PDB file of C-alpha atoms in Angstrom:
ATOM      1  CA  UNK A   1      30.045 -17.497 -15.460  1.00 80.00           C
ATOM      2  CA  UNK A   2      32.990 -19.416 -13.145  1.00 88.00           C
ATOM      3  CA  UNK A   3      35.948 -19.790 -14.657  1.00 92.00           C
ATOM      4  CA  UNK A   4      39.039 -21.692 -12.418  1.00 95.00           C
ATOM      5  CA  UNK A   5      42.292 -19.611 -12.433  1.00 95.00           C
ATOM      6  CA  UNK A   6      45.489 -22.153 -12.510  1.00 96.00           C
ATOM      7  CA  UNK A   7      49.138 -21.222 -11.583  1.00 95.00           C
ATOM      8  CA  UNK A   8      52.018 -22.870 -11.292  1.00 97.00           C
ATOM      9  CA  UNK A   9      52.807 -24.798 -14.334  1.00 96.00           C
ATOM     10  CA  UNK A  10      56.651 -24.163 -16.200  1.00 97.00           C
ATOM     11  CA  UNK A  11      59.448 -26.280 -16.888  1.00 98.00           C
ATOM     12  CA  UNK A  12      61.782 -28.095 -14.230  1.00 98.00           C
ATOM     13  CA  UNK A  13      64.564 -30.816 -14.387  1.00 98.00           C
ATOM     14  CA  UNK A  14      63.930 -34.090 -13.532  1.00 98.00           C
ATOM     15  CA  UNK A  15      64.010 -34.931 -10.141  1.00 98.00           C
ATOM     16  CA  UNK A  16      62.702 -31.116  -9.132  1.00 98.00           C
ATOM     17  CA  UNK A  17      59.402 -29.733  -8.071  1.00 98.00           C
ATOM     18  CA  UNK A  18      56.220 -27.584  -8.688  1.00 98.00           C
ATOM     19  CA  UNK A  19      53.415 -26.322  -7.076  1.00 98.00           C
ATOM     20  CA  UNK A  20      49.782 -25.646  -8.561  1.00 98.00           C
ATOM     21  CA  UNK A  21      46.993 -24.032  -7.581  1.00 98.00           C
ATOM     22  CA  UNK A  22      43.582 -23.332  -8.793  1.00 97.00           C
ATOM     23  CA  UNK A  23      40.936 -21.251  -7.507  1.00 95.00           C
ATOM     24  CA  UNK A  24      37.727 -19.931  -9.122  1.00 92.00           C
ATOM     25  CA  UNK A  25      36.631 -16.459 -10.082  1.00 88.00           C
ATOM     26  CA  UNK A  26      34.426 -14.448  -7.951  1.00 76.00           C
ATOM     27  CA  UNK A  27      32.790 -15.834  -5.357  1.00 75.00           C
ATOM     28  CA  UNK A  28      31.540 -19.754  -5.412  1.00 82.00           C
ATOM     29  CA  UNK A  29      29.651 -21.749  -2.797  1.00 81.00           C
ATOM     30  CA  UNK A  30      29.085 -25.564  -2.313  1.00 88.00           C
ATOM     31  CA  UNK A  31      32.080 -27.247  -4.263  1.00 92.00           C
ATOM     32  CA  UNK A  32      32.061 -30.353  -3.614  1.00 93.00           C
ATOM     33  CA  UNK A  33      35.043 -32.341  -5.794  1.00 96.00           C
ATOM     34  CA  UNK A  34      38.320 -30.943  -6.522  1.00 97.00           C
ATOM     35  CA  UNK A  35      40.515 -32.404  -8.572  1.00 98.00           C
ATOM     36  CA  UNK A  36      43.374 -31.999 -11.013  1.00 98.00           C
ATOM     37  CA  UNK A  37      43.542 -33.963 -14.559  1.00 98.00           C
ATOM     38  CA  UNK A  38      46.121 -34.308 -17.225  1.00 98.00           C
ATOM     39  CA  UNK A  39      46.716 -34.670 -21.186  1.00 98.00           C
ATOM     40  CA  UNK A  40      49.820 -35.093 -22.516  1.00 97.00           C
ATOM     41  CA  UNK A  41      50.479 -35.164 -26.365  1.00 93.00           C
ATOM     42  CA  UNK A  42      48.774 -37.978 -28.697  1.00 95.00           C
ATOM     43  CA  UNK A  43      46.924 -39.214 -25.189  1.00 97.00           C
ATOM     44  CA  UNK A  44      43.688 -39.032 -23.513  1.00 97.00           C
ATOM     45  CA  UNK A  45      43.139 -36.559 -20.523  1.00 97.00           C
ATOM     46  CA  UNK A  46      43.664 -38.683 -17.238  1.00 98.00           C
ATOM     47  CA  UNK A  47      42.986 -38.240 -13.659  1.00 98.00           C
ATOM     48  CA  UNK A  48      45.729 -37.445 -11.582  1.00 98.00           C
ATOM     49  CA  UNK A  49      44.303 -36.476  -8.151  1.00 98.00           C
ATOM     50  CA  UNK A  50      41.143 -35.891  -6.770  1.00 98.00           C
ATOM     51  CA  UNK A  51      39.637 -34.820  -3.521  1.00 98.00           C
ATOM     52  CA  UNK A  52      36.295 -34.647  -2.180  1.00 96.00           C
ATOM     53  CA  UNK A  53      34.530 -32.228   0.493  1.00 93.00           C
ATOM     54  CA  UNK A  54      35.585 -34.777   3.661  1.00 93.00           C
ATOM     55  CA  UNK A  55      38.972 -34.430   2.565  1.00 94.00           C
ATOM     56  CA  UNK A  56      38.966 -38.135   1.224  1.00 97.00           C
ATOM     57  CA  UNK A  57      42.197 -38.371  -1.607  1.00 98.00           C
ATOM     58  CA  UNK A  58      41.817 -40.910  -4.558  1.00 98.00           C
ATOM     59  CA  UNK A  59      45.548 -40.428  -6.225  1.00 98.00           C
ATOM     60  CA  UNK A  60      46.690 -42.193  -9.401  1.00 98.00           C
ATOM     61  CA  UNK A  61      48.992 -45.314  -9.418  1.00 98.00           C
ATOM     62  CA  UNK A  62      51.528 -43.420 -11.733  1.00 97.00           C
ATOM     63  CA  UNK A  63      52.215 -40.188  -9.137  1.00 98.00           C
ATOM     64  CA  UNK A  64      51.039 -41.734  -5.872  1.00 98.00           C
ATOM     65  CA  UNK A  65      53.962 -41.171  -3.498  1.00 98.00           C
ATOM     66  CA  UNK A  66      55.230 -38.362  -5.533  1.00 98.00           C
ATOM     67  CA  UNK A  67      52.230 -35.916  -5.702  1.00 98.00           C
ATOM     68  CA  UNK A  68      50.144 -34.714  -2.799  1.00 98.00           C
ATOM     69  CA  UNK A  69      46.362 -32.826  -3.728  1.00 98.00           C
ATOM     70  CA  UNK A  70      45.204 -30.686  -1.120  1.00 98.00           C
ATOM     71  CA  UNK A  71      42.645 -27.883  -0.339  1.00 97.00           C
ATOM     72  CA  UNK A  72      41.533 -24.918   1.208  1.00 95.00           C
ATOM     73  CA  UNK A  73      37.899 -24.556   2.029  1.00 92.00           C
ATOM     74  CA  UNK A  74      38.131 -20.574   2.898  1.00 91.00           C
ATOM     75  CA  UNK A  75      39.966 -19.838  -0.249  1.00 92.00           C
ATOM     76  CA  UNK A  76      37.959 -21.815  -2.184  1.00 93.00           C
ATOM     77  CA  UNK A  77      41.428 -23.418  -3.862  1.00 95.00           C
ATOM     78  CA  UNK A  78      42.789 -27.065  -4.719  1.00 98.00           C
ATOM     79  CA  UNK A  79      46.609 -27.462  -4.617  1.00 98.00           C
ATOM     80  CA  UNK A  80      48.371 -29.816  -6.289  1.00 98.00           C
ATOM     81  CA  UNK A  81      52.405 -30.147  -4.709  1.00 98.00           C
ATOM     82  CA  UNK A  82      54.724 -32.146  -7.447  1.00 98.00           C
ATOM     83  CA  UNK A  83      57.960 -33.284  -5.969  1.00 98.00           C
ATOM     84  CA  UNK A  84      60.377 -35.794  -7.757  1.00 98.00           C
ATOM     85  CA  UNK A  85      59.079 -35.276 -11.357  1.00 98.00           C
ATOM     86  CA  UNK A  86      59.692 -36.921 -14.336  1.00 98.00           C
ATOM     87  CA  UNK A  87      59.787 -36.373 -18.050  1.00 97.00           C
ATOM     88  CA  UNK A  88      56.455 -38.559 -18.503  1.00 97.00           C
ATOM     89  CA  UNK A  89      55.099 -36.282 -16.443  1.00 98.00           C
ATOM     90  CA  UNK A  90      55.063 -33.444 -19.113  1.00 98.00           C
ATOM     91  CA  UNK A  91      51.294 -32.429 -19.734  1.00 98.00           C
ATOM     92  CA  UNK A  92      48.894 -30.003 -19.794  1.00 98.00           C
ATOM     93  CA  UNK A  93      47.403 -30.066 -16.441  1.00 98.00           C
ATOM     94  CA  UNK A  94      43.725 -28.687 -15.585  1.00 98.00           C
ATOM     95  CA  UNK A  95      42.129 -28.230 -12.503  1.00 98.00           C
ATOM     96  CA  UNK A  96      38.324 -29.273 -12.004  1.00 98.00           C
ATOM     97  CA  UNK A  97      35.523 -28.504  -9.486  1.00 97.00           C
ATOM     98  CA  UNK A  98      32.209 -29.579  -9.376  1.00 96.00           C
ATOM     99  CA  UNK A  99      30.209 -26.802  -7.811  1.00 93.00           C
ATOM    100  CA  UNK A 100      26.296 -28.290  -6.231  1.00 91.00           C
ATOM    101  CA  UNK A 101      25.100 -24.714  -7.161  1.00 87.00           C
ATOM    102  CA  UNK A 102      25.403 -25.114 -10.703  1.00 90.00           C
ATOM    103  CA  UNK A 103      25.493 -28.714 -10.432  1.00 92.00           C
ATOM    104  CA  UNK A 104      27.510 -29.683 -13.230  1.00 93.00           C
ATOM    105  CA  UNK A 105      31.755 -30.159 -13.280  1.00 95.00           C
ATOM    106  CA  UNK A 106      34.045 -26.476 -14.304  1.00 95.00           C
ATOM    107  CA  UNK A 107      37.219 -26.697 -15.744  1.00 96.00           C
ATOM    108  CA  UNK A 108      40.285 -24.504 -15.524  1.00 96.00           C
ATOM    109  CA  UNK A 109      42.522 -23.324 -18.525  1.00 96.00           C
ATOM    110  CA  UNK A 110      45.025 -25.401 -18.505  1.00 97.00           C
ATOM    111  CA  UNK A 111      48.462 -24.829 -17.122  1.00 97.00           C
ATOM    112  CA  UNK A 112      51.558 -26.668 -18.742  1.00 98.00           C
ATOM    113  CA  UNK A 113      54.128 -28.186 -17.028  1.00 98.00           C
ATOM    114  CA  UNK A 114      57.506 -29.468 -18.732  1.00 98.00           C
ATOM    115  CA  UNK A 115      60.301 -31.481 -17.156  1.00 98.00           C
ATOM    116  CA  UNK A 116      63.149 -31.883 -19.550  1.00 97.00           C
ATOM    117  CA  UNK A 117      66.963 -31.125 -18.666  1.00 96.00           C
TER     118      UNK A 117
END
């Protein structure tokens, strides 16, 4: 069974910066969709960035400027690089991949990330 693998996540002070990463167990072939999603307390799980096998970016209003998604094909990993944050962006974030093998969407763990001073 895949399971994604997240790092990154902690607490930071407003204004500062984190880094996470995602990459699946084992070896995968043919994912298609990256992308990284999160829920914060009392609220619905949102998107926050996706990107697609041509590289093609689809980032939400709310982070756009702010947070950059990015891959790596040979590693099999989505990145997701979090500069400037802010306390609304406290959440539980999870990575997702749809993988054309299995043809259906896997999700990662979840990772939490906390910006407070």
């Amino acid at each position: 069974q895949v399971q994604l693998v997240e790092s990154g996540g902690g607490l930071v002070q407003p204004g500062g910066s984190l880094r996470l990463s995602c990459a699946p167990s084992g070896s995968i072939f043919g994912i298609n969709a990256m992308g990284w999603y999160r829920q914060a307390p009392g609220k619905e799980r949102e998107l926050v960035a996706s990107i697609g096998s041509d590289s093609k970016t689809n980032v939400a209003d709310s982070v756009k400027g702010r947070f950059t998604i990015s891959r790596d094909n040979a590693k099999n990993s989505v990145y997701l690089q979090m500069n400037s944050l802010k306390p609304e962006d406290t959440a539980v974030y999870y990575c997702m991949m749809h993988i054309m093998s299995y043809g259906r969407n896997f999700w990662g763990q979840g990772t939490q990330v906390t910006v407070s001073s």
